[in-house]
Structure formats: structure tokens, C-alpha cells
PDB file of C-alpha atoms in Angstrom:
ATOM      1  CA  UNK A   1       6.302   4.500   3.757  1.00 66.00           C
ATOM      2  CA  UNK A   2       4.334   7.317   1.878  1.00 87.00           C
ATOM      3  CA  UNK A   3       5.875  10.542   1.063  1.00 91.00           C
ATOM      4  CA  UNK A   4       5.242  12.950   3.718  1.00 90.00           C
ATOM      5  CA  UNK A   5       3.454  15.965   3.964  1.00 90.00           C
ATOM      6  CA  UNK A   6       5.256  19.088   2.625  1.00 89.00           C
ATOM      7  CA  UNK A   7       8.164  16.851   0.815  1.00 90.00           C
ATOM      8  CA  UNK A   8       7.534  17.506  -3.046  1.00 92.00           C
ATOM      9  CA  UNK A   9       7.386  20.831  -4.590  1.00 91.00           C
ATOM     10  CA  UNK A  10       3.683  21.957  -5.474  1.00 93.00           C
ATOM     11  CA  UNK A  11       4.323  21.334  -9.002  1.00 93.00           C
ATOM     12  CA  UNK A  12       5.554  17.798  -8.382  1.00 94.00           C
ATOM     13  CA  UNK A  13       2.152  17.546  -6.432  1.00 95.00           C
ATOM     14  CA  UNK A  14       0.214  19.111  -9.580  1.00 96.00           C
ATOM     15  CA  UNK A  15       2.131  16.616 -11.712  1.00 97.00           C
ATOM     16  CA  UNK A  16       1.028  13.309  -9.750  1.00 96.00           C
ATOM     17  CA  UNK A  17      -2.371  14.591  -8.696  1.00 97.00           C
ATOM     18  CA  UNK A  18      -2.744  14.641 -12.353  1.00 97.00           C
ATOM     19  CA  UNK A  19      -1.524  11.240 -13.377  1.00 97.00           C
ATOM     20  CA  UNK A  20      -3.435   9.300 -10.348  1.00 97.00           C
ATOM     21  CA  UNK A  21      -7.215  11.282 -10.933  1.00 97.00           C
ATOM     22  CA  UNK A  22      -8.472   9.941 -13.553  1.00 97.00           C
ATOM     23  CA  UNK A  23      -7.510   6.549 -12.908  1.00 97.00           C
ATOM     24  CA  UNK A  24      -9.056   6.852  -9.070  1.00 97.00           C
ATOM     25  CA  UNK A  25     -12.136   8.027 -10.782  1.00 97.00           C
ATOM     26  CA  UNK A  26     -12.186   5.773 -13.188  1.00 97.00           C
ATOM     27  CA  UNK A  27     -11.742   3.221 -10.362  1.00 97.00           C
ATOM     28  CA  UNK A  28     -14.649   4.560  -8.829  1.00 97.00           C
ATOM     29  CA  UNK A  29     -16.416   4.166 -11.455  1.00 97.00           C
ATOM     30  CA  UNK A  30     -15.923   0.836 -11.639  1.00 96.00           C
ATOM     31  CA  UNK A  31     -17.094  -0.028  -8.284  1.00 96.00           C
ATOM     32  CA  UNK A  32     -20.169   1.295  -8.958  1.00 96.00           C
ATOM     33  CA  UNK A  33     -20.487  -0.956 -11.959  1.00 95.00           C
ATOM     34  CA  UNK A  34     -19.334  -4.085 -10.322  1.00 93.00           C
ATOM     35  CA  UNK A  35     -21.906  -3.604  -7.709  1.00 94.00           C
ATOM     36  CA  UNK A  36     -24.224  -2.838 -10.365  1.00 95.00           C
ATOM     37  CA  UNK A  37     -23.435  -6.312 -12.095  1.00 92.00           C
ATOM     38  CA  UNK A  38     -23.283  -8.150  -8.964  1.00 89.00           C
ATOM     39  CA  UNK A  39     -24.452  -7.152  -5.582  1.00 87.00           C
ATOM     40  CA  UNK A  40     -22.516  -9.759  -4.297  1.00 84.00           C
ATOM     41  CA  UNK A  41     -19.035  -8.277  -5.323  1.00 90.00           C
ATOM     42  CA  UNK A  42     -20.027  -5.666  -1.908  1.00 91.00           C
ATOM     43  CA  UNK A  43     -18.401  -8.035  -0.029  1.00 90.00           C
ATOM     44  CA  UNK A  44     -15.508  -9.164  -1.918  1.00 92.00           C
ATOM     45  CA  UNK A  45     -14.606  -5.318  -2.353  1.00 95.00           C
ATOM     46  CA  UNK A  46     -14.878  -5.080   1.399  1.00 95.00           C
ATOM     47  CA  UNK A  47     -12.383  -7.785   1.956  1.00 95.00           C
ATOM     48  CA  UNK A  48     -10.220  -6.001  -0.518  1.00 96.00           C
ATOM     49  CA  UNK A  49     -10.443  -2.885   0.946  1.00 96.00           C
ATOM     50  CA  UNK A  50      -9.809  -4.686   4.580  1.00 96.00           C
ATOM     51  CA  UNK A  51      -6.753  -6.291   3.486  1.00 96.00           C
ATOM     52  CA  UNK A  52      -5.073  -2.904   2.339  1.00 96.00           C
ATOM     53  CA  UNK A  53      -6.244  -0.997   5.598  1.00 96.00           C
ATOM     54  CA  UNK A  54      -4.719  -4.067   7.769  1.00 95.00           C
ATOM     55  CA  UNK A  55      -1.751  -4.177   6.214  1.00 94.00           C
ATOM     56  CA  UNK A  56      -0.784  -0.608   5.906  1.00 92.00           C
ATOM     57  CA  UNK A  57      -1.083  -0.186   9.521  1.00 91.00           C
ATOM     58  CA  UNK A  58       1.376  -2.728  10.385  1.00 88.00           C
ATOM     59  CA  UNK A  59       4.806  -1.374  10.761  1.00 85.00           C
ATOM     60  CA  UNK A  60       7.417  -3.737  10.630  1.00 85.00           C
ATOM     61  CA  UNK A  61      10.580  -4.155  11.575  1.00 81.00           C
ATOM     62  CA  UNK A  62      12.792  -5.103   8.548  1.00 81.00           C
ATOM     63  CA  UNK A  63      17.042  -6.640   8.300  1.00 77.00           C
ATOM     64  CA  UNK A  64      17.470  -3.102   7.854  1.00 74.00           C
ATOM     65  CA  UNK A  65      16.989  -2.121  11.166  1.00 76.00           C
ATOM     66  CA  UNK A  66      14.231   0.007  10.014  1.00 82.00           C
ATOM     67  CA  UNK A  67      10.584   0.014   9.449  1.00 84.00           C
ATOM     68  CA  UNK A  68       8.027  -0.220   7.030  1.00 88.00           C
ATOM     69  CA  UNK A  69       4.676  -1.204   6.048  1.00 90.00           C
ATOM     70  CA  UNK A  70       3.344  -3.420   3.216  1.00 93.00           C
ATOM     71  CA  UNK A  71       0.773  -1.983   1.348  1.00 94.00           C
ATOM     72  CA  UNK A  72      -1.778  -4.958   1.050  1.00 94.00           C
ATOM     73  CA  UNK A  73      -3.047  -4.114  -2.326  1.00 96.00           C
ATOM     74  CA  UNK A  74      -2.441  -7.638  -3.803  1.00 95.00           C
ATOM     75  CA  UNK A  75      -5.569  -8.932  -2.909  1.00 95.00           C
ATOM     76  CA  UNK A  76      -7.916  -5.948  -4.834  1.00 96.00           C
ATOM     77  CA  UNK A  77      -5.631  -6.108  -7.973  1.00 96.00           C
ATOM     78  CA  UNK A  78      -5.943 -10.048  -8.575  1.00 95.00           C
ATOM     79  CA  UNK A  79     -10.085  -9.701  -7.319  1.00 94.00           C
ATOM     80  CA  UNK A  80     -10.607  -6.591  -9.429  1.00 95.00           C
ATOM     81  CA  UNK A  81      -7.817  -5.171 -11.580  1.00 95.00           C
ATOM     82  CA  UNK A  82      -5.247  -2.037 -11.038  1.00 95.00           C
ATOM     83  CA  UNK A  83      -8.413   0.819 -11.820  1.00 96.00           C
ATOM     84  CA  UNK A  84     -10.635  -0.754  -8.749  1.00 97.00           C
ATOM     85  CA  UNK A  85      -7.428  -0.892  -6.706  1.00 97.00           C
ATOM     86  CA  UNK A  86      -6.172   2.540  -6.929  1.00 97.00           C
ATOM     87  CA  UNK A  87      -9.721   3.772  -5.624  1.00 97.00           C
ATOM     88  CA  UNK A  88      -9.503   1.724  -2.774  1.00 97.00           C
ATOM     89  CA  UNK A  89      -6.056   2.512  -2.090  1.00 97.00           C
ATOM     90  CA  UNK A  90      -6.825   6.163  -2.307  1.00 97.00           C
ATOM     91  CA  UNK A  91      -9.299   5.902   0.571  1.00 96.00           C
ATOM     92  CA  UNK A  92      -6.915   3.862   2.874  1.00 96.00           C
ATOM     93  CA  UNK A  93      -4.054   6.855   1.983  1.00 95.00           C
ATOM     94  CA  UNK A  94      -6.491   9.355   2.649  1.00 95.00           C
ATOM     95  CA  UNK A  95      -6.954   8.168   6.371  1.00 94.00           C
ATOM     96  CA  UNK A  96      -3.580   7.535   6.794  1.00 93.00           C
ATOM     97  CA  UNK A  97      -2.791  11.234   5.758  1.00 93.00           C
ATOM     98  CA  UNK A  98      -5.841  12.930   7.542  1.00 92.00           C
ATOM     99  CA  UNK A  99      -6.086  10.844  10.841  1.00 91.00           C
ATOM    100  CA  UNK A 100      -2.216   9.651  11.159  1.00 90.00           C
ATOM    101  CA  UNK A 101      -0.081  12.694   9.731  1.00 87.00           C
ATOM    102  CA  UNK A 102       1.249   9.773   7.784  1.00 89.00           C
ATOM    103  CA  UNK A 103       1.889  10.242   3.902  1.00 89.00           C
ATOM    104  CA  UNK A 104       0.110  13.709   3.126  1.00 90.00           C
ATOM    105  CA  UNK A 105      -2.737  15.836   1.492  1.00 93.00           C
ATOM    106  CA  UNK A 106      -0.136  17.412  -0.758  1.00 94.00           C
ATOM    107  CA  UNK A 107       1.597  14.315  -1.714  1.00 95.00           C
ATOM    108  CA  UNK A 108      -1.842  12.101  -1.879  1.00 96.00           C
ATOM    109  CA  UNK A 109      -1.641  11.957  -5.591  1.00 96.00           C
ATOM    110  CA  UNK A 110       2.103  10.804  -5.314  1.00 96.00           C
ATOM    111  CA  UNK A 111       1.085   8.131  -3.158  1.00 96.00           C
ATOM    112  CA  UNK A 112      -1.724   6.906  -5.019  1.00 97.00           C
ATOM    113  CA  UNK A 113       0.416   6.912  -8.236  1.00 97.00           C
ATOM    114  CA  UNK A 114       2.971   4.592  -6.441  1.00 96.00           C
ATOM    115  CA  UNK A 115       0.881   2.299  -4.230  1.00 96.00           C
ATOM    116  CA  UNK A 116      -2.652   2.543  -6.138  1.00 96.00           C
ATOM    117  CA  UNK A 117      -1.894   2.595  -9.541  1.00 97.00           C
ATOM    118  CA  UNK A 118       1.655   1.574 -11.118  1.00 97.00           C
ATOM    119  CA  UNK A 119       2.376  -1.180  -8.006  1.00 96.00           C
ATOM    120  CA  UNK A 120      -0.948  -2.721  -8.147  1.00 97.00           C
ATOM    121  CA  UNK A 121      -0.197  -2.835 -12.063  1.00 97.00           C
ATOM    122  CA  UNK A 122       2.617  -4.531 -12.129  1.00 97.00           C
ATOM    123  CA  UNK A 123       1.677  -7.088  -9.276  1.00 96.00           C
ATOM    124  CA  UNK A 124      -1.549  -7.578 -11.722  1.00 96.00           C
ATOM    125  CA  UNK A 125       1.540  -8.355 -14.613  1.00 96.00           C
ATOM    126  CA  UNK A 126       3.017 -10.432 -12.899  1.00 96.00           C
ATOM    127  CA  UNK A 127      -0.337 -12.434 -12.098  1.00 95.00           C
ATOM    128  CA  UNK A 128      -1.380 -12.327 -15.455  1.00 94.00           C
ATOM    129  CA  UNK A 129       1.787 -14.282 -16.434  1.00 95.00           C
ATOM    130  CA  UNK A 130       1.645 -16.992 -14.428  1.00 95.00           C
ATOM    131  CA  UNK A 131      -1.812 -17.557 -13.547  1.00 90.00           C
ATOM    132  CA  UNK A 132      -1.923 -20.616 -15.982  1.00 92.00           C
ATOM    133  CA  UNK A 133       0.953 -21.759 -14.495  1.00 92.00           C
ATOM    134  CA  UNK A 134       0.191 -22.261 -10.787  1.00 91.00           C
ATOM    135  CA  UNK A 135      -2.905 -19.846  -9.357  1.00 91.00           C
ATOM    136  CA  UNK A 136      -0.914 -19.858  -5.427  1.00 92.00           C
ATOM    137  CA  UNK A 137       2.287 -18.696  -7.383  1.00 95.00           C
ATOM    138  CA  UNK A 138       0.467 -16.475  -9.557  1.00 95.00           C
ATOM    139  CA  UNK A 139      -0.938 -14.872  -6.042  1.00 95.00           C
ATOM    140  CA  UNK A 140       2.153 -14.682  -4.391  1.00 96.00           C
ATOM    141  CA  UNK A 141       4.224 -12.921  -7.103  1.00 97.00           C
ATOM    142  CA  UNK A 142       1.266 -10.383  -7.537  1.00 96.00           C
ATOM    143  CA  UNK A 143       1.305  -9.548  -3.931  1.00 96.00           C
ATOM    144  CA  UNK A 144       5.017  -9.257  -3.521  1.00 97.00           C
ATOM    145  CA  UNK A 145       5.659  -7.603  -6.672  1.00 97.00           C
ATOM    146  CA  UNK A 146       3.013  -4.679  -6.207  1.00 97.00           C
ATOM    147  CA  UNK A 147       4.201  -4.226  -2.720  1.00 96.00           C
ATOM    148  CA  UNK A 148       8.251  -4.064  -4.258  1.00 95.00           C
ATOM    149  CA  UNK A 149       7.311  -1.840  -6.833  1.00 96.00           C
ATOM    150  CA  UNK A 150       5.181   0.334  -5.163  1.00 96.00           C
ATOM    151  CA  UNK A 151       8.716   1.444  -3.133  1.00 94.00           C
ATOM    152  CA  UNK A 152      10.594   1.656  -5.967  1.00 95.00           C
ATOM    153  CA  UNK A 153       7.786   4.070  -7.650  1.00 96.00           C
ATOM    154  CA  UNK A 154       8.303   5.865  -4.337  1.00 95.00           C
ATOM    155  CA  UNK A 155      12.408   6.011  -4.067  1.00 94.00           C
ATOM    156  CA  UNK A 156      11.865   7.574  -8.129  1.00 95.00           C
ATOM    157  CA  UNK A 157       9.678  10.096  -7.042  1.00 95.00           C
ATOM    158  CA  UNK A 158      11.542  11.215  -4.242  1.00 94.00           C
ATOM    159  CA  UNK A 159      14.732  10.910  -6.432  1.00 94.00           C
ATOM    160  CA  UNK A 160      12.952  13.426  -9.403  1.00 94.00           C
ATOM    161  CA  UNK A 161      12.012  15.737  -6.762  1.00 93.00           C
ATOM    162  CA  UNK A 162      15.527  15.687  -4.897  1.00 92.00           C
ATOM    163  CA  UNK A 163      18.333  15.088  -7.258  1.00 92.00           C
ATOM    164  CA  UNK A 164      21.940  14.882  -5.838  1.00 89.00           C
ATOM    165  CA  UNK A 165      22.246  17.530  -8.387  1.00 87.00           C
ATOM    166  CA  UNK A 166      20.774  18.800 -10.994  1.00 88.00           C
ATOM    167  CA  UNK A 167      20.720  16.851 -14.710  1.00 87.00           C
ATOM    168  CA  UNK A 168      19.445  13.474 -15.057  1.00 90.00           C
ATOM    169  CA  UNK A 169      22.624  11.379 -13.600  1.00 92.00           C
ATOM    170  CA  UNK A 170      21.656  13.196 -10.161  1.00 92.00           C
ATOM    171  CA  UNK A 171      18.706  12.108 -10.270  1.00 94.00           C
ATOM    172  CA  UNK A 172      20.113   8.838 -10.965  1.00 94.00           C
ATOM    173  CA  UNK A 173      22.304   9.163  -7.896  1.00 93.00           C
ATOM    174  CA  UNK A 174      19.433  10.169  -5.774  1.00 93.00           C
ATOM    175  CA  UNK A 175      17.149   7.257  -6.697  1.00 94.00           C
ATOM    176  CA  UNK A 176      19.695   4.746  -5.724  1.00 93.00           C
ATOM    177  CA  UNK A 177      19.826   6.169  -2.114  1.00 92.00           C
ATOM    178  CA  UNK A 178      16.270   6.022  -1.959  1.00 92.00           C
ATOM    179  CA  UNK A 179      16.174   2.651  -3.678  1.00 93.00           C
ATOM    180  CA  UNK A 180      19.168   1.714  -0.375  1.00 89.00           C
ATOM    181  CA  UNK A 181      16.521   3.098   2.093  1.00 87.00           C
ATOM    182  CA  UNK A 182      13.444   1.336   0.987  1.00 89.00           C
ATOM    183  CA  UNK A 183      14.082  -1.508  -0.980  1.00 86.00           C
ATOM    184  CA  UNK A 184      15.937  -3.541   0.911  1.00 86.00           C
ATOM    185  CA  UNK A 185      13.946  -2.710   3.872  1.00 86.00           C
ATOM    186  CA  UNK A 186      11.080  -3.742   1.794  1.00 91.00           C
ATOM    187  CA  UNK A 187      12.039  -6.878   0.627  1.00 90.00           C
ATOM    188  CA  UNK A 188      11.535  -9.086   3.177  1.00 89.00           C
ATOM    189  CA  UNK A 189       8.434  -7.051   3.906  1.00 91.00           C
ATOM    190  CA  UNK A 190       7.018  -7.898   0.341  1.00 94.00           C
ATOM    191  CA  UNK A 191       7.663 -11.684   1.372  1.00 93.00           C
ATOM    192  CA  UNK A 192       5.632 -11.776   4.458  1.00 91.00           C
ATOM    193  CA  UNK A 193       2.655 -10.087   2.524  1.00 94.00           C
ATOM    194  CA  UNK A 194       2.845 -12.257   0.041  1.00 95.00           C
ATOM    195  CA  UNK A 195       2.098 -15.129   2.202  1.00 94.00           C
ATOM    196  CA  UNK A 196      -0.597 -13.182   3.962  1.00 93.00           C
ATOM    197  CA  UNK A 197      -2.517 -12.685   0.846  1.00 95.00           C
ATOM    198  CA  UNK A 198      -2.447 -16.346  -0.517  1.00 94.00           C
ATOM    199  CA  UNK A 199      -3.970 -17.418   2.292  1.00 92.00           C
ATOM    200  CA  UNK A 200      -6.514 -14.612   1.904  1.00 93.00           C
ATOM    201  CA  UNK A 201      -7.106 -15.620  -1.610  1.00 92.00           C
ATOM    202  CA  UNK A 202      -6.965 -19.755  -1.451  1.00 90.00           C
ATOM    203  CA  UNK A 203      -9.666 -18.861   1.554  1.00 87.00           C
ATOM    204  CA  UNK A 204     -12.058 -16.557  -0.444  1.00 87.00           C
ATOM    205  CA  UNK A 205     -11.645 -19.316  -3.261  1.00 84.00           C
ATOM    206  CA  UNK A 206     -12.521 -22.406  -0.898  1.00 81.00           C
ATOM    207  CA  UNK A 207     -15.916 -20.747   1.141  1.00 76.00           C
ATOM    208  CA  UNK A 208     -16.590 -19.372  -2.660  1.00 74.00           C
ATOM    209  CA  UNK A 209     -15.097 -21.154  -5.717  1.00 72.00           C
ATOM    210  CA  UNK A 210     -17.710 -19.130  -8.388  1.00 69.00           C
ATOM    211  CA  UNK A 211     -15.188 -16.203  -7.519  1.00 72.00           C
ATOM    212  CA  UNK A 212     -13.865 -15.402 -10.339  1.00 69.00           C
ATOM    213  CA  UNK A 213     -10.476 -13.573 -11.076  1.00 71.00           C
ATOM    214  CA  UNK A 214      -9.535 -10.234 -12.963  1.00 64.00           C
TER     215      UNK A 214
ATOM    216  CA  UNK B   1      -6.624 -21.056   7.567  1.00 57.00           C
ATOM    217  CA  UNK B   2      -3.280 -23.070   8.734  1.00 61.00           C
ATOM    218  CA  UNK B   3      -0.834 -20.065   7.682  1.00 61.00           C
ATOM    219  CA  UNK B   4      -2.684 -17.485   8.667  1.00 64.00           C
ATOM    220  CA  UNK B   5      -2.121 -19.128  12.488  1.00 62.00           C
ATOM    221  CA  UNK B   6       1.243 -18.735  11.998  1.00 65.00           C
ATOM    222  CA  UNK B   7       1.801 -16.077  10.603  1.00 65.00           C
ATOM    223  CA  UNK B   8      -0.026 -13.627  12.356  1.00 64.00           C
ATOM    224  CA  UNK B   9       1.456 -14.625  16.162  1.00 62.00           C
ATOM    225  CA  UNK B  10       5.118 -13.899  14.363  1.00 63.00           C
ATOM    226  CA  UNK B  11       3.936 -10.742  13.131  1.00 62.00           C
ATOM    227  CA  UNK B  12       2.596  -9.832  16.479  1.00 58.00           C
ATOM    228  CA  UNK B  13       5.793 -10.840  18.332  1.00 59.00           C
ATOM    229  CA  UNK B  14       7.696  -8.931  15.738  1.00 59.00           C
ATOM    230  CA  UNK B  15       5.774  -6.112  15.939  1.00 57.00           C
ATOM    231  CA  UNK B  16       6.159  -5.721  19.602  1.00 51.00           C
ATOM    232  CA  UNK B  17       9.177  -5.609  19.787  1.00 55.00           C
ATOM    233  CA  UNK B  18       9.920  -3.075  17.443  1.00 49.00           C
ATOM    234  CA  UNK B  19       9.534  -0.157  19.253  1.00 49.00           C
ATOM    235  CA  UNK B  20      12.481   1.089  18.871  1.00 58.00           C
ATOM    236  CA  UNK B  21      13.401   0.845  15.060  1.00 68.00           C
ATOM    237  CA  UNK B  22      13.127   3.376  13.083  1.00 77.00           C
ATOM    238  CA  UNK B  23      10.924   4.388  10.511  1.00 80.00           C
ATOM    239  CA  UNK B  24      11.823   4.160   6.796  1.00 83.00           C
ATOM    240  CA  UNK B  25      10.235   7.442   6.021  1.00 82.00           C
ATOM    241  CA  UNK B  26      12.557   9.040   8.789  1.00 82.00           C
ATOM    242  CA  UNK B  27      15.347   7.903   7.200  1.00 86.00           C
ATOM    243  CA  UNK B  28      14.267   9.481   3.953  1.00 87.00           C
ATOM    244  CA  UNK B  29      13.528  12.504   5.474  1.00 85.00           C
ATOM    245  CA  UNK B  30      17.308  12.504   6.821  1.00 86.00           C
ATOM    246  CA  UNK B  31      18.258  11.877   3.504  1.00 88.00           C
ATOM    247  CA  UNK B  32      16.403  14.617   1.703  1.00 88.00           C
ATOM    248  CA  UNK B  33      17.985  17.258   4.344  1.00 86.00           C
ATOM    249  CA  UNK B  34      21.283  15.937   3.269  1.00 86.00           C
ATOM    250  CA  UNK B  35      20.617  15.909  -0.792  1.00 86.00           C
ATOM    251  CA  UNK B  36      18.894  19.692  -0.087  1.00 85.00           C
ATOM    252  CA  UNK B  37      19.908  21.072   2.796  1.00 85.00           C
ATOM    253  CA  UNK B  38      17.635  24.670   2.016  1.00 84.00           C
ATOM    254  CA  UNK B  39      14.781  22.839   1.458  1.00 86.00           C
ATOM    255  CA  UNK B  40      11.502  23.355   3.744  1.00 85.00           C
ATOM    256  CA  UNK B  41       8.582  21.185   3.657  1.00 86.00           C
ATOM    257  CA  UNK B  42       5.837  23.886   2.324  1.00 87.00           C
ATOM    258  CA  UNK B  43       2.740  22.215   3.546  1.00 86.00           C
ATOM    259  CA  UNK B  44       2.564  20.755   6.946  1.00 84.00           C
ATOM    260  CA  UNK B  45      -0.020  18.149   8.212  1.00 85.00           C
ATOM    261  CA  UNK B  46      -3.557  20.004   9.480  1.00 80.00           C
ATOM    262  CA  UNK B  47      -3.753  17.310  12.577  1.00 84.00           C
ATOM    263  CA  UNK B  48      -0.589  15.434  13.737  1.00 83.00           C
ATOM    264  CA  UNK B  49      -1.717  12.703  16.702  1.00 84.00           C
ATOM    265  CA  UNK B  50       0.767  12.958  19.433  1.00 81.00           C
ATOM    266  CA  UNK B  51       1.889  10.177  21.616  1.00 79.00           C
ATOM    267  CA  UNK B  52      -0.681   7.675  22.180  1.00 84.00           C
ATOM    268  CA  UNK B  53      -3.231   9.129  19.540  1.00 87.00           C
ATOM    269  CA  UNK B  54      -1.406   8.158  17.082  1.00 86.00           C
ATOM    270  CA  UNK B  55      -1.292   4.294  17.939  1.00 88.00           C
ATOM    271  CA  UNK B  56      -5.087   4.353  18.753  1.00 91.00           C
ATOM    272  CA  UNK B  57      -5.662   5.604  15.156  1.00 91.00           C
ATOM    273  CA  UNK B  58      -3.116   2.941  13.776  1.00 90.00           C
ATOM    274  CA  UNK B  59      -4.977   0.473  16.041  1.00 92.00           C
ATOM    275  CA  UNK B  60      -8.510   1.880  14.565  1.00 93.00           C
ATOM    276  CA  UNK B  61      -7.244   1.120  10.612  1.00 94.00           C
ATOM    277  CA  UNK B  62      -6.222  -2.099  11.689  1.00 93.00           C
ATOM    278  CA  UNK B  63      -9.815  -3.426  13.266  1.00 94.00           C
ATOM    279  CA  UNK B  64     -11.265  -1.722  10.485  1.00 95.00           C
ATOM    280  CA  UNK B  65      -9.561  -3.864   7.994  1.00 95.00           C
ATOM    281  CA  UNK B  66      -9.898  -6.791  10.518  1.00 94.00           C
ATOM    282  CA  UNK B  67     -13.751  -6.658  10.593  1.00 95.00           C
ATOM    283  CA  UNK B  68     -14.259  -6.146   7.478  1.00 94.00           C
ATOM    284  CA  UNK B  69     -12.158  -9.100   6.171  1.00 92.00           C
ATOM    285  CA  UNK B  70     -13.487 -11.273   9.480  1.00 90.00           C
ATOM    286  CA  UNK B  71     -17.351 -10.388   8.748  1.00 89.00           C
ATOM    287  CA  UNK B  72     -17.658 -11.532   5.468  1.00 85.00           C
ATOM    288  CA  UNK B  73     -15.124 -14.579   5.293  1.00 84.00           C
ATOM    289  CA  UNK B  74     -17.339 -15.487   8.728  1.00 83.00           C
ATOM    290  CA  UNK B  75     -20.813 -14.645   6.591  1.00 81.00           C
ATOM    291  CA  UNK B  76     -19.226 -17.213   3.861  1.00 74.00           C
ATOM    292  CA  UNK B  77     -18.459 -19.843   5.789  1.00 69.00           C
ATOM    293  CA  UNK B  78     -22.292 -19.726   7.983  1.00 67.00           C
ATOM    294  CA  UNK B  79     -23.236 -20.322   4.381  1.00 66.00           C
ATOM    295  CA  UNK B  80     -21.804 -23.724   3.465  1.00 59.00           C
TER     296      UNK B  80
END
């Protein structure tokens, strides 16, 4: 779940709107030289870009007893890198926060910092490890853990912007209910998009084997 | 191809019957009244879909991201 509209100071907004911009620009950027290189790569972004609006629309149900959504952005990262994924995740927040009241305007660059840029980046980590150890594991991991960490990005944010009180243990406080809230609700979450995007993945590889891997 | 028909019924069945849970987000939200009681959301959303509007624009985002991944692994697979 995004950070809603309204729910960070504007300078917290300044602050992440500054961190995510270049890197969405840069990502843009990139797109434009991928298609440049390769006309071809149109349609693997596409996929990409389908996987993340899919999956973020699915809200599900969680041991919890709450809901969430994955974020889908496992896919882009292992096709394209972290810079390619944070534009396309920027788009899929963007109609989620114009069309859906869900996530914000305000809190856009928040949300792109958490689920476009340092999620993605550690899922891309995390594939970068183990890639030469087993390419379905690899995939897996990368999924899950840029779907994990893109909550835990989100439970620090909220937990910098709403300490239990002020000085750096509240904050600490703070992030640890957040972490209680989304976390473990995401867990299980992470799991099930894991699987989705192997499949995705060992299927673009099969029709297309000349893919070739960030 | 074999996961993906599994999968995707369970999510469905899943899905549906989670009307009633509760967002994650909502539960933040509770949380962040509790941790700052005076605080007031400064900005709120331009357009908020109500009631149905807001599942036909979930609904929307999903068949977007369906046909996009369905048209080109389709276009692929016409190919070999």
C-alpha cells in the first residue's frame, strides 16, 4: 500500500520528490535508448510495464487479516535494471494516485522512492547474486525481495515522518509498528509474486531465448 | 505456462472473497492518528472514485497490464 494523499509533511514530500527525479528521468532516459538500440526491447518493456500494472491492482488478502498489493516490479528490474524500473513504476503510481485516490500526488515521489527505486534495487541485488547459481532462484528472490523491501522502505518513511516521539529511538518505535502493519502482511504476498514472475520470466525466455538479462 | 494455471484461479478465489478485509493502508492511517493525534492530511486527493468507480478503474489497470503482457507473449509465440 502507497502512502496516501496528504500523509507526509510538504517537506518530507520535497525531500523524496528529490531523491526519486533524477533517477525516474534518468530511467526515462534509458528507455529511449533501449528502444534506440533495439526496437525490439518495445515489447519486452511493455510486458514489464504490464506485469507492474497487473499486479498492483490486485489486492490481496494476507494471514494478517488485512490487505495488500504486490508491486510487480520484479520482472522490469531483472529485464532492464532499477533506473528503467523506477520510470515504469512511476507511471503505474501515477494512475493509481490520479484515477484511484490510491497513494497520492503529494506523496508520488515517496512512492516511487520505495517501490521504483530502492525495492527494485535490492530485488536486482539479490538477482545479481545468485544468477550464476540457479537463473529460476535468481528470479524468484528478485521478485520477492523488491516486493519485501519496497514495504519496509514504506513502514521507514512513514516512521521518519511520524515518530512515537521525537529523537531518533521514536522513530525507531514508529518504524516497528509500521514494519507490524505491512510486513507481515506482505510476506506471504511477496511469495505469491514471486511465483507469478518466474513463470513470466522462464516464458519470455522459452518463446525468446536471445533475451538477454540486466 | 503450467503455474500460471494455477496460480491465477487461487488468486481469483482469494480475491473474491476478500471483500471484507481490510486494507493495509487503513490500518496505517489508524495508526498515524494514534502516533499524532493533531495531525491533518494537508493535501487531499483532486478525484476520489466512489463505490463502484473505483473497482472499474482497478479493473481497467488490471486489463491494461493483462493485454499488454497477453499481446506480445501471444505475438511471440505466432512466431515460432
Amino acid at each position: 500500500m502507497h502512502i496516501m494523499e496528504g500523509f507526509l509533511k510538504p517537506e518530507w514530500c520535497a525531500f523524496w520528490f528529490a531523491l526519486a527525479t533524477p533517477v525516474v528521468i534518468y530511467g526515462a532516459w534509458r528507455v529511449k535508448r533501449e528502444i534506440e538500440k533495439d526496437p525490439k526491447a518495445k515489447s519486452l518493456l511493455a510486458v514489464s510495464l504490464g506485469f507492474i500494472f497487473v499486479l498492483s491492482a490486485l489486492k490481496l488478502p494476507s494471514v494478517t487479516g488485512s490487505c495488500s498489493h504486490p508491486t510487480g516490479t520484479g520482472v522490469a528490474v531483472i529485464l532492464f535494471g532499477p533506473s528503467v524500473t523506477a520510470f515504469l513504476s512511476s507511471i503505474a503510481l501515477l494512475y493509481q494516485a490520479l484515477l484511484l485516490a490510491h497513494g497520492g500526488i503529494t506523496t508520488l515521489g515517496a512512492n516511487t522512492f520505495s517501490m521504483g527505486i530502492v525495492g527494485p534495487f535490492f530485488g536486482f541485488l539479490a538477482y545479481k547474486a545468485l544468477k550464476k547459481f540457479s537463473l529460476p532462484v535468481a528470479f524468484f528472490s528478485a521478485a520477492a525481495v523488491a516486493d519485501l523491501t519496497t514495504y519496509v522502505i514504506t513502514s521507514l518513511q512513514l516512521a521518519l515522518a511520524f515518530p512515537a516521539f521525537p529523537g531518533i529511538e521514536g522513530v525507531w518505535i514508529s518504524a516497528i509498528r509500521f514494519l507490524g502493519i505491512f510486513a507481515i502482511t506482505q510476506l506471504p504476498i511477496a511469495v505469491v509474486e514471486a511465483f507469478l514472475a518466474v513463470a513470466l520470466l522462464r516464458n519470455i525466455k522459452a518463446y525468446s531465448p536471445e533475451v538477454s538479462t540486466a | 505456462m503450467k503455474i500460471f494455471k494455477l496460480i491465477l484461479p487461487l488468486l481469483l478465489v482469494i480475491t473474491c472473497s476478500a471483500q471484507e478485509w481490510s486494507g493495509a493502508d487503513e490500518i496505517a492511517e489508524d495508526t498515524i492518528k494514534e502516533l499524532n493525534p493533531n495531525y491533518e492530511p494537508w493535501f487531499s486527493p483532486i478525484f476520489e472514485p466512489v463505490g463502484e468507480l473505483e473497482t472499474l478503474f482497478f479493473s481497467i489497470q488490471a486489463a491494461i497490464g493483462g493485454f499488454l503482457i497477453g499481446y506480445f507473449l501471444g505475438k511471440h509465440e505466432r512466431k515460432s
